Amino acid sequence: MKKQSTIVFDLLGISSATLCLVHCLIFPLLTILPLGFGSNHYNDLFFICISLCVVLKIIFSTSPLIVKVLLSCSIITVIVGVVLESFFSINSSLILIGGIGMIIGHLINYKSH
């Protein structure tokens, strides 16, 4: 039986990665409209902090190796994408790829127990 804390971390990771993915897909469309939305990278940093805590907790648990590798690669991809966008103003799809990888990793971990 799966520990209750691991279930909570998986659900938090799935919801955080999904919200981040929706944010990354919808936010560029909102900047086109004259609604006063600007480029704010604090949202990306907020999602990374949540995701990093959850991913580290799952990496140091008894999760399958494939989940640990997928989540590690995904969080590194997201961090590189955010650094490129925040500091160098380079738009890349690394955040989207990493977000999808994190969602898949959390779903696999959730289903494996």
Tab-separated table of C-alpha atoms in Angstrom:
chain	number	residue	atom	x	y	z
A	1	MET	CA	0.000	0.000	0.000
A	2	LYS	CA	1.220	3.459	-0.861
A	3	LYS	CA	2.018	5.914	1.906
A	4	GLN	CA	-0.435	8.783	2.295
A	5	SER	CA	2.364	11.387	2.130
A	6	THR	CA	3.594	10.030	-1.215
A	7	ILE	CA	0.062	10.250	-2.634
A	8	VAL	CA	-0.137	13.872	-1.522
A	9	PHE	CA	3.229	14.686	-3.129
A	10	ASP	CA	2.225	12.986	-6.383
A	11	LEU	CA	-1.079	14.866	-6.516
A	12	LEU	CA	0.689	18.140	-5.680
A	13	GLY	CA	3.253	17.458	-8.408
A	14	ILE	CA	0.606	16.587	-10.993
A	15	SER	CA	-1.477	19.660	-10.203
A	16	SER	CA	1.536	22.002	-10.054
A	17	ALA	CA	2.952	20.746	-13.346
A	18	THR	CA	-0.470	20.944	-15.006
A	19	LEU	CA	-1.048	24.496	-13.764
A	20	CYS	CA	2.418	25.472	-14.933
A	21	LEU	CA	1.765	23.945	-18.355
A	22	VAL	CA	-1.583	25.743	-18.677
A	23	HIS	CA	0.089	28.983	-17.563
A	24	CYS	CA	2.818	28.573	-20.181
A	25	LEU	CA	0.301	27.847	-22.936
A	26	ILE	CA	-2.321	30.496	-22.082
A	27	PHE	CA	-0.181	33.385	-20.817
A	28	PRO	CA	1.386	34.250	-24.209
A	29	LEU	CA	-2.118	34.592	-25.634
A	30	LEU	CA	-3.110	36.943	-22.809
A	31	THR	CA	-0.147	39.231	-23.505
A	32	ILE	CA	-1.475	39.856	-27.024
A	33	LEU	CA	-4.737	41.263	-25.674
A	34	PRO	CA	-4.586	44.812	-24.261
A	35	LEU	CA	-5.476	43.737	-20.715
A	36	GLY	CA	-2.360	45.075	-19.003
A	37	PHE	CA	-0.655	41.724	-18.474
A	38	GLY	CA	3.107	42.026	-18.569
A	39	SER	CA	5.954	39.589	-18.478
A	40	ASN	CA	6.265	38.362	-14.900
A	41	HIS	CA	8.784	35.610	-14.229
A	42	TYR	CA	7.854	35.302	-10.566
A	43	ASN	CA	5.074	32.893	-11.564
A	44	ASP	CA	7.629	30.613	-13.211
A	45	LEU	CA	9.884	30.756	-10.159
A	46	PHE	CA	6.919	29.966	-7.891
A	47	PHE	CA	6.038	26.860	-9.904
A	48	ILE	CA	9.692	25.781	-9.983
A	49	CYS	CA	10.004	26.047	-6.204
A	50	ILE	CA	6.920	23.877	-5.671
A	51	SER	CA	8.009	21.392	-8.318
A	52	LEU	CA	11.578	21.191	-7.060
A	53	CYS	CA	10.438	20.400	-3.516
A	54	VAL	CA	8.063	17.702	-4.744
A	55	VAL	CA	10.567	16.188	-7.179
A	56	LEU	CA	13.305	16.044	-4.540
A	57	LYS	CA	10.935	14.337	-2.107
A	58	ILE	CA	9.997	11.724	-4.719
A	59	ILE	CA	13.625	11.209	-5.837
A	60	PHE	CA	14.678	10.372	-2.281
A	61	SER	CA	11.738	7.995	-1.787
A	62	THR	CA	11.355	4.400	-2.913
A	63	SER	CA	9.965	5.287	-6.323
A	64	PRO	CA	10.904	3.318	-9.450
A	65	LEU	CA	14.149	4.319	-11.173
A	66	ILE	CA	12.388	5.370	-14.389
A	67	VAL	CA	10.292	7.868	-12.414
A	68	LYS	CA	13.365	9.300	-10.703
A	69	VAL	CA	15.212	9.726	-14.006
A	70	LEU	CA	12.186	11.218	-15.793
A	71	LEU	CA	11.448	13.700	-13.007
A	72	SER	CA	15.117	14.681	-12.673
A	73	CYS	CA	15.488	15.330	-16.400
A	74	SER	CA	12.172	17.182	-16.513
A	75	ILE	CA	12.942	19.536	-13.623
A	76	ILE	CA	16.380	20.303	-15.076
A	77	THR	CA	14.758	21.035	-18.456
A	78	VAL	CA	12.230	23.383	-16.834
A	79	ILE	CA	14.920	25.201	-14.827
A	80	VAL	CA	17.069	25.698	-17.937
A	81	GLY	CA	14.027	26.982	-19.847
A	82	VAL	CA	13.122	29.469	-17.109
A	83	VAL	CA	16.723	30.699	-16.837
A	84	LEU	CA	16.846	31.221	-20.606
A	85	GLU	CA	13.590	33.171	-20.560
A	86	SER	CA	14.218	35.144	-17.367
A	87	PHE	CA	17.829	36.200	-17.772
A	88	PHE	CA	18.521	35.964	-21.502
A	89	SER	CA	15.012	36.672	-22.945
A	90	ILE	CA	15.222	33.567	-25.122
A	91	ASN	CA	11.847	31.922	-25.670
A	92	SER	CA	12.140	28.158	-25.884
A	93	SER	CA	9.823	25.207	-25.557
A	94	LEU	CA	11.946	23.632	-22.815
A	95	ILE	CA	9.440	24.602	-20.129
A	96	LEU	CA	6.603	22.911	-21.994
A	97	ILE	CA	8.633	19.750	-22.633
A	98	GLY	CA	9.747	19.600	-19.006
A	99	GLY	CA	6.220	20.231	-17.750
A	100	ILE	CA	4.825	17.399	-19.823
A	101	GLY	CA	7.651	15.141	-18.592
A	102	MET	CA	6.881	16.005	-14.980
A	103	ILE	CA	3.178	15.295	-15.427
A	104	ILE	CA	3.979	11.911	-17.005
A	105	GLY	CA	6.527	11.109	-14.276
A	106	HIS	CA	4.097	11.900	-11.468
A	107	LEU	CA	1.332	9.907	-13.138
A	108	ILE	CA	3.634	6.886	-13.532
A	109	ASN	CA	4.698	7.192	-9.889
A	110	TYR	CA	1.082	7.536	-8.784
A	111	LYS	CA	0.008	4.471	-10.786
A	112	SER	CA	3.024	2.337	-9.807
A	113	HIS	CA	2.023	2.120	-6.168
